[in-house]
Short mmCIF file of C-alpha atoms and ligand atoms in Angstrom, two decimals:
data_model
loop_
_atom_site.label_atom_id
_atom_site.label_comp_id
_atom_site.label_asym_id
_atom_site.label_seq_id
_atom_site.Cartn_x
_atom_site.Cartn_y
_atom_site.Cartn_z
CA MET A 1 81.04 116.07 107.79
CA PRO A 2 82.43 112.89 106.98
CA ASP A 3 84.54 112.14 104.01
CA THR A 4 82.28 109.32 102.33
CA ARG A 5 83.85 109.48 98.67
CA PRO A 6 85.07 105.75 97.48
CA ARG A 7 88.56 104.90 98.54
CA ARG A 8 91.26 103.14 97.15
CA THR A 9 93.96 101.56 99.50
CA PHE A 10 97.14 100.31 98.11
CA ALA A 11 100.64 99.90 98.72
CA VAL A 12 103.83 99.96 96.69
CA ILE A 13 105.81 97.00 96.24
CA SER A 14 109.58 97.60 94.66
CA HIS A 15 113.33 96.59 95.64
CA PRO A 16 114.90 99.62 96.97
CA ASP A 17 116.18 102.28 94.48
CA ALA A 18 113.42 101.44 92.05
CA GLY A 19 111.78 104.63 92.79
CA LYS A 20 109.30 104.39 95.38
CA SER A 21 110.01 107.48 97.30
CA THR A 22 110.17 109.34 93.88
CA LEU A 23 106.44 107.91 92.80
CA THR A 24 105.10 108.56 96.21
CA GLU A 25 106.18 112.26 95.99
CA ALA A 26 104.81 112.70 92.16
CA LEU A 27 101.52 110.82 93.19
CA ALA A 28 101.16 113.47 96.01
CA LEU A 29 102.10 116.13 93.52
CA HIS A 30 99.18 115.16 91.15
CA ALA A 31 96.83 114.96 93.81
CA ARG A 32 95.60 116.93 96.61
CA VAL A 33 97.25 115.73 99.45
CA ILE A 34 94.93 115.26 102.96
CA THR A 35 97.42 113.90 105.28
CA GLU A 36 101.09 113.17 105.18
CA ALA A 37 102.07 110.15 107.19
CA GLY A 38 105.55 110.31 107.01
CA ALA A 39 105.08 107.97 104.00
CA VAL A 40 107.74 109.67 102.21
CA HIS A 41 111.17 108.76 103.55
CA GLY A 42 114.01 110.67 102.38
CA LYS A 43 117.19 110.13 101.18
CA GLY A 44 117.79 114.46 101.14
CA ASP A 45 116.54 117.31 102.31
CA ARG A 46 113.84 118.00 99.78
CA ARG A 47 111.74 115.50 101.41
CA ALA A 48 110.63 116.54 104.76
CA THR A 49 108.14 114.01 105.94
CA VAL A 50 110.84 111.73 107.20
CA SER A 51 109.47 109.61 109.98
CA ASP A 52 112.80 109.73 111.82
CA TRP A 53 111.56 108.64 115.48
CA MET A 54 114.60 106.31 115.44
CA ALA A 55 117.81 107.20 115.21
CA MET A 56 118.85 104.23 113.60
CA GLU A 57 116.27 105.01 110.65
CA LYS A 58 117.83 108.26 110.31
CA ALA A 59 121.66 106.87 110.11
CA ARG A 60 120.47 104.56 107.48
CA GLY A 61 118.16 106.81 105.41
CA ILE A 62 115.60 104.15 105.64
CA SER A 63 112.06 104.08 106.61
CA ILE A 64 111.75 100.83 109.08
CA THR A 65 108.12 101.95 110.21
CA SER A 66 105.35 102.10 108.16
CA ALA A 67 102.95 104.57 107.64
CA ALA A 68 100.50 105.97 105.11
CA LEU A 69 99.61 108.74 102.94
CA GLN A 70 96.20 109.97 102.06
CA PHE A 71 95.14 111.91 99.03
CA VAL A 72 92.47 112.96 97.11
CA TYR A 73 92.16 112.07 93.20
CA ARG A 74 89.14 112.93 91.26
CA ASP A 75 86.53 111.84 93.16
CA HIS A 76 88.20 109.34 95.25
CA VAL A 77 90.23 109.21 98.36
CA ILE A 78 93.53 107.49 97.89
CA ASN A 79 95.45 105.78 100.87
CA LEU A 80 98.95 104.66 99.83
CA VAL A 81 100.38 102.35 102.71
CA ASP A 82 104.04 102.49 102.97
CA THR A 83 106.28 99.14 102.89
CA PRO A 84 109.41 99.66 104.66
CA GLY A 85 112.20 100.21 101.87
CA HIS A 86 115.23 98.44 103.29
CA SER A 87 116.59 95.46 101.51
CA ASP A 88 116.52 93.33 104.34
CA PHE A 89 113.23 91.65 105.62
CA SER A 90 111.19 92.09 108.73
CA GLU A 91 107.75 90.83 109.91
CA ASP A 92 106.29 94.44 109.10
CA THR A 93 106.77 94.51 105.58
CA TYR A 94 104.42 91.60 105.26
CA ARG A 95 101.66 92.78 107.77
CA VAL A 96 101.30 95.92 105.71
CA LEU A 97 100.22 94.05 103.35
CA SER A 98 97.08 92.49 105.12
CA ALA A 99 95.74 96.19 105.17
CA VAL A 100 95.55 96.99 101.28
CA ASP A 101 93.33 96.03 98.92
CA SER A 102 95.73 96.29 95.76
CA ALA A 103 99.31 96.67 95.09
CA VAL A 104 101.45 98.52 92.45
CA MET A 105 104.84 96.64 91.65
CA LEU A 106 107.32 99.35 90.86
CA VAL A 107 109.88 97.95 88.60
CA ASP A 108 113.19 99.50 87.41
CA ALA A 109 113.39 99.07 83.52
CA GLY A 110 117.11 98.77 83.89
CA LYS A 111 116.94 96.07 86.76
CA GLY A 112 113.86 93.97 86.04
CA LEU A 113 112.19 91.96 88.73
CA GLU A 114 114.92 92.16 91.96
CA PRO A 115 114.80 90.10 94.91
CA GLN A 116 112.65 92.08 97.30
CA THR A 117 110.07 92.85 94.79
CA LEU A 118 109.80 88.73 94.40
CA LYS A 119 109.27 88.20 97.94
CA LEU A 120 106.59 91.25 98.39
CA PHE A 121 104.84 89.75 95.35
CA LYS A 122 104.56 86.43 96.99
CA VAL A 123 103.01 87.86 100.05
CA CYS A 124 100.46 89.57 97.67
CA ALA A 125 99.75 86.06 95.83
CA LEU A 126 99.53 84.53 99.03
CA ARG A 127 96.84 86.97 100.19
CA GLY A 128 94.99 87.31 96.80
CA ILE A 129 96.04 91.24 96.56
CA PRO A 130 95.50 92.04 92.86
CA VAL A 131 98.81 93.61 91.72
CA MET A 132 99.33 96.48 88.76
CA THR A 133 103.08 96.80 87.53
CA VAL A 134 104.85 100.25 86.51
CA ILE A 135 107.62 100.05 84.63
CA ASN A 136 109.74 102.71 86.02
CA LYS A 137 112.69 104.28 84.67
CA TRP A 138 111.99 104.28 80.90
CA ASP A 139 113.42 107.95 80.47
CA ARG A 140 116.94 105.91 81.19
CA PRO A 141 118.41 102.95 79.14
CA GLY A 142 117.46 99.32 80.19
CA LEU A 143 115.60 96.44 78.99
CA SER A 144 113.14 96.16 76.09
CA ALA A 145 109.59 95.99 76.87
CA LEU A 146 109.14 92.66 75.44
CA GLU A 147 111.86 91.37 77.48
CA LEU A 148 110.16 93.17 80.72
CA MET A 149 107.27 91.09 79.99
CA ASP A 150 108.54 87.64 79.41
CA LEU A 151 110.52 88.46 82.97
CA ILE A 152 107.36 89.24 84.57
CA GLN A 153 105.57 85.90 83.05
CA GLU A 154 108.72 83.65 83.77
CA LYS A 155 109.18 84.86 87.47
CA ILE A 156 105.73 85.54 88.84
CA LYS A 157 103.70 83.61 86.64
CA LEU A 158 101.36 86.12 85.74
CA ARG A 159 100.12 87.39 82.25
CA PRO A 160 101.47 90.55 81.76
CA THR A 161 98.62 92.89 79.88
CA PRO A 162 100.06 96.34 79.13
CA LEU A 163 97.48 99.15 79.28
CA THR A 164 100.30 101.42 77.89
CA TRP A 165 102.85 100.66 75.36
CA PRO A 166 106.22 102.86 75.05
CA VAL A 167 107.05 104.39 72.02
CA GLY A 168 110.61 104.74 71.88
CA GLU A 169 112.71 102.26 73.96
CA ALA A 170 114.33 102.70 77.59
CA GLY A 171 116.11 105.84 77.44
CA ASP A 172 114.37 107.45 74.48
CA PHE A 173 111.00 108.22 75.99
CA ARG A 174 108.72 109.80 73.33
CA GLY A 175 105.44 108.75 75.11
CA VAL A 176 103.24 105.69 75.30
CA LEU A 177 100.16 104.26 73.26
CA ASP A 178 97.36 104.07 75.35
CA ARG A 179 96.02 100.58 74.33
CA ARG A 180 92.68 101.20 75.60
CA THR A 181 92.15 103.87 73.32
CA GLY A 182 94.67 103.76 70.58
CA GLU A 183 95.89 107.27 71.44
CA PHE A 184 99.21 108.57 71.75
CA VAL A 185 100.17 109.84 74.91
CA LYS A 186 102.94 112.37 74.29
CA TYR A 187 105.62 112.81 76.87
CA THR A 188 107.31 116.47 77.24
CA ARG A 189 110.28 116.42 79.52
CA THR A 190 109.96 119.40 82.25
CA ALA A 191 113.16 120.57 84.10
CA GLY A 192 113.99 118.16 87.05
CA GLY A 193 110.30 116.94 86.92
CA ALA A 194 109.62 119.50 89.11
CA THR A 195 105.84 120.19 87.68
CA ARG A 196 103.26 117.72 85.99
CA ALA A 197 105.00 116.57 82.95
CA PRO A 198 102.26 117.93 80.27
CA GLU A 199 100.95 114.85 78.51
CA ARG A 200 99.55 115.73 75.31
CA ARG A 201 96.81 113.17 74.27
CA MET A 202 96.64 112.62 70.23
CA ALA A 203 94.67 110.73 67.75
CA ALA A 204 97.06 107.89 65.62
CA ASP A 205 96.68 110.20 62.63
CA GLU A 206 98.21 113.19 64.34
CA VAL A 207 101.38 111.77 65.53
CA ASP A 208 104.34 114.13 64.36
CA GLU A 209 106.50 112.89 61.60
CA ILE A 210 109.66 112.77 64.24
CA ASP A 211 108.01 110.22 66.20
CA ALA A 212 105.98 108.35 63.14
CA ALA A 213 108.66 105.50 63.02
CA LEU A 214 108.61 104.62 66.58
CA TRP A 215 104.82 105.01 66.88
CA ALA A 216 104.65 102.29 64.29
CA ASP A 217 106.71 100.14 66.06
CA ALA A 218 104.58 100.32 68.87
CA VAL A 219 101.32 99.95 67.04
CA GLU A 220 102.83 96.95 65.57
CA GLU A 221 104.00 95.53 68.95
CA HIS A 222 100.52 96.42 70.36
CA GLU A 223 98.64 94.53 67.69
CA LEU A 224 100.99 91.48 68.35
CA LEU A 225 100.19 91.52 72.17
CA GLY A 226 96.56 91.76 71.42
CA LEU A 227 96.86 88.44 69.45
CA ASP A 228 98.53 87.04 72.40
CA GLU A 229 95.95 87.25 75.03
CA ALA A 230 98.14 90.20 76.61
CA ASP A 231 94.75 92.69 76.46
CA HIS A 232 93.46 93.35 80.22
CA ASP A 233 90.62 91.56 81.40
CA GLN A 234 89.14 92.86 84.56
CA ASP A 235 88.09 89.19 86.19
CA ARG A 236 91.30 87.55 85.49
CA PHE A 237 92.80 90.51 87.04
CA LEU A 238 90.89 90.51 90.21
CA ALA A 239 91.41 86.57 90.28
CA GLY A 240 95.38 87.11 90.38
CA GLU A 241 95.92 85.45 86.82
CA THR A 242 97.03 88.97 85.27
CA THR A 243 99.27 92.15 86.04
CA PRO A 244 98.14 95.37 84.07
CA VAL A 245 101.35 96.98 82.85
CA MET A 246 102.31 100.54 82.37
CA PHE A 247 105.40 102.50 81.63
CA ALA A 248 106.48 105.30 83.57
CA SER A 249 109.22 107.90 84.65
CA ALA A 250 108.59 108.74 88.06
CA LEU A 251 111.01 111.38 88.15
CA GLN A 252 109.58 113.15 84.99
CA ASN A 253 106.58 112.70 86.59
CA PHE A 254 105.35 110.61 83.50
CA GLY A 255 102.66 107.97 83.66
CA VAL A 256 101.88 108.96 86.92
CA ALA A 257 98.17 110.85 86.21
CA GLN A 258 97.87 107.44 84.06
CA LEU A 259 98.54 105.66 87.41
CA LEU A 260 96.23 107.47 89.26
CA ASP A 261 93.42 106.99 86.68
CA LEU A 262 94.03 103.44 86.61
CA LEU A 263 94.25 102.75 90.17
CA LEU A 264 90.65 104.37 90.07
CA ASP A 265 89.50 102.64 87.15
CA ILE A 266 90.71 99.19 87.88
CA ALA A 267 91.93 98.46 91.38
CA PRO A 268 88.85 97.11 93.97
CA ASP A 269 87.44 98.98 96.55
CA PRO A 270 87.29 97.70 100.10
CA SER A 271 85.39 94.42 100.01
CA PRO A 272 83.46 92.63 102.62
CA THR A 273 85.55 90.55 104.98
CA GLU A 274 85.31 87.08 106.72
CA GLY A 275 85.50 86.72 110.28
CA VAL A 276 86.91 83.38 111.89
CA ASP A 277 83.53 82.21 112.51
CA GLY A 278 82.73 82.77 108.82
CA SER A 279 80.46 85.48 109.23
CA VAL A 280 81.03 88.13 106.81
CA ARG A 281 81.10 91.98 107.66
CA LYS A 282 79.83 94.37 104.55
CA VAL A 283 81.73 97.67 103.98
CA GLU A 284 78.79 99.32 104.95
CA ASP A 285 77.81 97.48 108.41
CA ASP A 286 78.67 98.91 111.54
CA PHE A 287 82.46 99.97 112.55
CA SER A 288 84.99 97.16 112.58
CA ALA A 289 88.69 97.45 112.02
CA PHE A 290 91.67 95.36 112.45
CA VAL A 291 95.36 96.23 113.70
CA PHE A 292 98.30 95.47 111.40
CA LYS A 293 101.15 97.25 113.02
CA VAL A 294 101.59 98.42 116.77
CA GLN A 295 104.51 100.66 117.36
CA SER A 296 106.03 102.63 120.33
CA GLY A 297 108.65 104.65 121.39
CA MET A 298 107.89 107.44 118.70
CA ASN A 299 108.31 109.66 121.41
CA ASN A 300 111.17 109.16 124.24
CA ALA A 301 109.73 111.66 126.72
CA HIS A 302 106.40 109.90 127.20
CA ARG A 303 106.22 106.39 125.53
CA ASP A 304 103.25 106.44 123.65
CA ARG A 305 102.12 103.37 121.98
CA LEU A 306 100.42 103.47 118.45
CA ALA A 307 98.21 100.75 117.12
CA TYR A 308 97.62 101.41 113.62
CA ALA A 309 94.15 100.00 112.32
CA ARG A 310 92.74 99.38 108.66
CA VAL A 311 89.03 100.32 108.88
CA VAL A 312 87.08 97.27 107.35
CA SER A 313 83.26 98.42 107.60
CA GLY A 314 81.52 101.17 108.64
CA ALA A 315 82.19 104.86 109.41
CA PHE A 316 84.78 105.63 112.18
CA GLU A 317 83.91 108.59 114.58
CA ARG A 318 86.76 109.92 116.93
CA GLY A 319 85.53 109.41 120.53
CA MET A 320 83.56 106.37 119.85
CA VAL A 321 83.51 103.14 122.27
CA VAL A 322 84.37 100.14 120.50
CA THR A 323 84.74 96.66 121.58
CA HIS A 324 88.20 94.93 121.88
CA ALA A 325 87.52 91.66 120.23
CA SER A 326 90.20 89.40 122.15
CA THR A 327 89.63 90.29 125.61
CA GLY A 328 85.54 92.25 124.93
CA ARG A 329 86.66 95.11 126.72
CA PRO A 330 85.35 98.41 125.76
CA PHE A 331 88.02 100.82 124.30
CA ALA A 332 87.73 104.48 123.82
CA THR A 333 88.96 106.32 120.97
CA LYS A 334 89.20 109.61 122.60
CA PHE A 335 92.86 109.90 120.90
CA ALA A 336 93.13 108.50 116.93
CA GLN A 337 95.21 110.07 114.90
CA SER A 338 95.69 109.89 110.95
CA VAL A 339 99.41 110.84 110.73
CA PHE A 340 101.93 108.35 112.06
CA GLY A 341 105.22 110.37 111.66
CA ARG A 342 106.40 112.74 114.21
CA ASP A 343 103.46 115.58 113.21
CA THR A 344 100.43 114.07 114.65
CA GLN A 345 97.12 115.28 113.76
CA SER A 346 93.73 113.73 115.31
CA VAL A 347 91.19 111.96 113.04
CA GLU A 348 87.90 112.84 113.05
CA THR A 349 86.34 110.56 111.08
CA ALA A 350 87.15 107.38 108.67
CA GLU A 351 85.59 105.01 106.55
CA PRO A 352 86.46 101.42 105.36
CA GLY A 353 89.99 101.70 103.58
CA ASP A 354 91.40 104.31 105.55
CA ILE A 355 94.16 103.60 108.43
CA ILE A 356 93.81 105.50 111.46
CA GLY A 357 96.28 105.29 114.72
CA PHE A 358 95.39 104.51 117.80
CA VAL A 359 97.05 106.42 120.58
CA ASN A 360 98.09 104.67 123.81
CA ALA A 361 96.23 101.65 122.68
CA GLN A 362 98.41 99.33 125.49
CA SER A 363 95.81 96.75 125.09
CA LEU A 364 95.54 96.35 121.36
CA ARG A 365 98.33 93.79 119.57
CA VAL A 366 98.86 93.23 116.04
CA GLY A 367 95.93 91.01 114.45
CA ASP A 368 93.35 92.26 116.98
CA THR A 369 89.58 93.15 115.93
CA VAL A 370 87.84 96.30 117.37
CA TYR A 371 84.36 96.79 116.51
CA VAL A 372 80.64 98.09 117.48
CA GLY A 373 77.52 96.30 116.74
CA ASP A 374 77.50 92.81 116.13
CA PRO A 375 80.49 90.98 117.42
CA ILE A 376 83.19 90.20 114.99
CA GLU A 377 86.82 88.88 114.87
CA TYR A 378 89.07 88.76 111.70
CA PRO A 379 91.66 85.99 110.99
CA PRO A 380 94.83 86.50 112.31
CA VAL A 381 97.43 88.90 110.37
CA PRO A 382 99.70 85.66 109.27
CA SER A 383 103.06 85.11 110.82
CA PHE A 384 105.89 84.12 108.20
CA ALA A 385 108.59 81.18 109.03
CA PRO A 386 111.58 82.91 111.08
CA GLU A 387 114.60 81.75 109.58
CA HIS A 388 116.96 83.81 111.56
CA PHE A 389 117.30 82.30 115.64
CA VAL A 390 119.29 83.75 118.72
CA THR A 391 118.71 83.42 122.20
CA ALA A 392 118.72 86.65 124.39
CA SER A 393 119.94 87.83 127.68
CA ALA A 394 120.05 90.67 129.80
CA GLY A 395 123.68 92.31 129.16
CA ASP A 396 123.18 94.10 132.61
CA ILE A 397 121.81 91.41 135.16
CA GLY A 398 120.73 93.84 137.57
CA ARG A 399 118.12 95.47 134.85
CA TYR A 400 116.55 92.30 134.44
CA LYS A 401 112.74 93.68 135.06
CA GLN A 402 113.59 96.04 132.35
CA PHE A 403 114.96 93.21 129.95
CA ARG A 404 111.80 91.18 130.66
CA ARG A 405 109.41 94.14 130.37
CA GLY A 406 111.03 94.87 127.13
CA ILE A 407 111.08 91.71 125.69
CA GLU A 408 107.05 91.26 126.41
CA GLN A 409 106.45 94.72 124.76
CA LEU A 410 108.49 94.00 121.70
CA ASP A 411 106.81 90.56 121.38
CA GLN A 412 103.67 92.27 121.50
CA GLU A 413 104.33 94.74 118.62
CA GLY A 414 105.46 91.74 116.88
CA VAL A 415 108.90 93.27 116.30
CA VAL A 416 110.57 89.62 116.76
CA GLN A 417 108.76 86.46 117.68
CA VAL A 418 109.62 85.36 121.00
CA LEU A 419 110.02 81.65 121.85
CA ARG A 420 110.09 79.84 125.13
CA SER A 421 110.44 76.33 126.57
CA ASP A 422 110.57 74.89 130.02
CA LEU A 423 113.93 73.65 129.13
CA ARG A 424 115.42 76.73 128.68
CA GLY A 425 113.32 78.77 130.82
CA ASP A 426 112.56 82.71 131.01
CA GLN A 427 115.98 83.98 131.28
CA ASN A 428 117.21 83.42 128.08
CA PRO A 429 114.25 83.43 125.43
CA VAL A 430 114.76 82.56 122.03
CA LEU A 431 114.00 85.34 119.20
CA ALA A 432 113.00 84.58 115.65
CA ALA A 433 113.02 86.74 112.86
CA VAL A 434 112.26 87.01 109.18
CA GLY A 435 115.05 89.25 108.61
CA PRO A 436 118.25 89.80 110.41
CA MET A 437 117.55 93.55 111.05
CA GLN A 438 114.89 92.54 113.33
CA PHE A 439 117.35 91.97 115.87
CA GLU A 440 119.01 95.14 115.41
CA VAL A 441 115.74 96.86 115.97
CA VAL A 442 115.52 95.16 119.30
CA GLU A 443 119.07 95.77 120.36
CA ASP A 444 118.56 99.36 119.63
CA ARG A 445 115.16 99.63 121.45
CA MET A 446 116.17 97.69 124.21
CA THR A 447 119.04 99.63 125.05
CA ASN A 448 117.65 103.30 124.55
CA GLU A 449 113.80 102.70 124.95
CA PHE A 450 113.96 99.91 128.09
CA ASN A 451 117.45 100.87 129.45
CA SER A 452 118.27 97.29 129.44
CA PRO A 453 121.13 96.16 127.21
CA ILE A 454 120.97 92.91 125.60
CA ARG A 455 122.97 90.18 124.55
CA PHE A 456 122.72 87.89 121.64
CA SER A 457 123.84 84.53 120.74
CA ARG A 458 123.26 82.90 117.51
CA LEU A 459 121.81 79.55 117.29
CA ASP A 460 122.35 77.30 114.40
CA TYR A 461 118.54 76.75 113.53
CA GLN A 462 117.49 77.59 110.24
CA VAL A 463 114.16 76.17 109.52
CA ALA A 464 111.06 76.23 111.61
CA ARG A 465 107.82 73.89 111.26
CA ARG A 466 104.54 74.15 112.91
CA THR A 467 103.74 71.61 115.32
CA ASP A 468 101.41 70.70 118.16
CA ALA A 469 101.74 69.48 121.96
CA ALA A 470 102.28 65.73 120.83
CA GLY A 471 104.84 66.76 118.41
CA ALA A 472 106.46 68.89 120.89
CA ALA A 473 106.81 65.63 123.42
CA ALA A 474 107.64 63.33 120.82
CA LEU A 475 110.41 65.21 119.32
CA ALA A 476 111.77 66.06 122.72
CA GLY A 477 115.38 64.80 123.08
CA VAL A 478 115.80 64.14 119.29
CA ARG A 479 118.82 65.26 117.83
CA GLY A 480 118.99 68.46 115.55
CA VAL A 481 115.62 69.33 116.61
CA GLU A 482 114.04 71.79 119.43
CA VAL A 483 110.36 72.89 119.88
CA LEU A 484 109.52 75.93 121.19
CA GLN A 485 106.30 78.02 121.91
CA ARG A 486 105.68 81.22 120.42
CA SER A 487 103.60 83.43 122.94
CA ASP A 488 100.63 82.81 120.78
CA GLY A 489 100.77 79.30 121.79
CA THR A 490 101.77 78.13 118.59
CA TYR A 491 104.65 75.53 119.03
CA LEU A 492 107.45 75.76 116.70
CA ALA A 493 109.95 72.80 116.00
CA LEU A 494 113.49 74.11 114.90
CA PHE A 495 115.59 72.51 112.66
CA VAL A 496 119.12 73.08 111.86
CA ASP A 497 118.38 72.51 108.03
CA GLN A 498 116.09 71.54 105.52
CA TRP A 499 117.45 68.11 105.30
CA ARG A 500 116.73 67.74 109.19
CA ALA A 501 113.38 68.74 108.75
CA MET A 502 112.56 66.81 105.97
CA VAL A 503 114.04 63.41 107.28
CA THR A 504 112.22 64.19 110.84
CA ALA A 505 109.12 64.53 108.68
CA ARG A 506 109.62 61.19 106.72
CA ASP A 507 110.44 59.39 109.97
CA ASN A 508 107.50 60.50 111.96
CA PRO A 509 104.73 60.32 109.29
CA ASP A 510 102.01 60.94 111.97
CA LEU A 511 103.62 64.01 113.36
CA MET A 512 102.40 67.33 112.68
CA LEU A 513 104.95 69.50 110.84
CA GLU A 514 103.63 72.14 109.07
CA ALA A 515 105.37 74.67 106.67
CA LEU A 516 104.80 78.39 107.57
CA PRO A 517 104.47 80.79 104.95
CA ALA A 518 107.76 81.48 103.50
CA GLY A 519 109.39 84.89 104.02
CA GLY A 520 112.88 85.92 104.08
CA SER A 521 115.88 85.76 102.37
P1 GDP B 601 113.49 104.09 96.44
O1 GDP B 601 114.67 103.68 97.06
O2 GDP B 601 112.64 103.15 95.75
O3 GDP B 601 112.41 104.84 97.03
O4 GDP B 601 113.90 105.13 95.26
P2 GDP B 601 114.03 106.49 95.32
O5 GDP B 601 112.72 107.03 94.61
O6 GDP B 601 114.82 107.02 96.34
O7 GDP B 601 114.82 106.62 93.68
C1 GDP B 601 116.12 106.06 93.51
C2 GDP B 601 116.74 106.79 92.73
O8 GDP B 601 116.26 106.59 91.23
C3 GDP B 601 117.24 108.50 93.09
O9 GDP B 601 118.09 108.56 92.55
C4 GDP B 601 115.73 108.44 91.77
O10 GDP B 601 115.93 109.99 91.01
C5 GDP B 601 116.12 107.80 90.54
N1 GDP B 601 114.60 107.79 90.08
C6 GDP B 601 113.48 107.35 90.69
N2 GDP B 601 112.77 107.54 89.62
C7 GDP B 601 113.32 107.56 88.33
C8 GDP B 601 113.08 107.78 87.08
O11 GDP B 601 111.77 107.28 86.60
N3 GDP B 601 114.02 107.71 86.34
C9 GDP B 601 114.94 108.27 86.71
N4 GDP B 601 116.31 108.50 85.62
N5 GDP B 601 115.59 108.02 87.72
C10 GDP B 601 114.56 107.77 88.91
#
């Protein structure tokens, strides 16, 4: 029987060490996990679901690949889509966010808004994804709650609308004032946070003597917030003008059930989606999905290739024959998985909002649509402005064939952007990345998976602008700029620096030189 309970599909955006793994575990503890997809990447043995298909991943203790965790809470099915946790940026991180309906911004109370959080937030803003904020680690000394509200307002220009307000400053966490009900949710420490932290709710007149003074402070601040347009407004939240805020300690499991309740209460449902031709697919229409990530090399013995797709509309059933929009060809979904780590499990049915992995999906690329019924094609997943460029060459010229095949594969997966020009020829493609770690992934996979060592040589470009064939012709031979073509056909003009890009645009007002969405460092 298909599980048609309502869905919530979200991602946690945070800077490394803010507590994303801890929160993920705590969420799973509160809910009933249906499938675990290696979403919890570990730094210790306690976390057994490491998606460690890549030695590099293990060595660094980070999750380079993205996965999803599915669980049931109350009457909902929740899909938590993992974002890679390393401080370096890869394009993967961004693409994951195209698969979610909302995001939870996890902030370390002691550190405030850190760089990676801000970058990920920008992507959410660009895509119109509503963001809820969780101030984590309130059990430890940190900034004041009001300081944190100011930081949010200042740095991301969203109006913070706290739904809970801490009773006790950071490091003296007594509980929170639930601003919607006026109750005191008292926090009780448990040993190591191993079990659900008991949260005791009480009315204002039941607050113990020992918490009375801090409670009074919280009430006062809560009233001030009310005068300051800082109350939750669902429309403004969905419009991306405000961010509801909660205070928590993921390690102590405090605030975690509140977060789940919040997700159910205010986070958006999967919604109708517009195709490139302007037609709209409603969630209850025929099945359709788009691929937001392709991954291979999970198993060295046989090179399987997984394409992760987010269901946009309709019910999916394993075995269904769907149409691949970009080729018009049928695609059999005999092998569909719900688990993306090592331990795989087939998925029988899926609903809008769910993430499915298609096995051996050689033809599926990032951004592709699959559907049944009326044709639909979703807009491409945006690619971000690369800021790091190298030329690549085969480390062993005798293995040039493997080199070519590897580059083509990694290009299709979107591991890096591959740029070419007649001038440079095919032997030395230019690789462009949002974050330099993408090159390390290329190096690792070329060596271990495609048996073709690769050599890079750094190029001095820093800025890319989108141009067209006319721009390519006009800029040929101009100093400090080179035009190359990406495999999706886009022309990119590469400049040594911002200044050169600016001057070129100023001197050639008729040329198309568009900025791409900014990404990396
Ligand atoms: P990630 O890099 O964002 O996945 O962060 P982790 O979940 O691995 O947490 C980083 C560190 O912060 C670990 O040592 C956690 O035990 C600790 N931590 C996470 N949440 C809390 C919290 O609420 N309170 C305290 N005191 N420590 C926390």
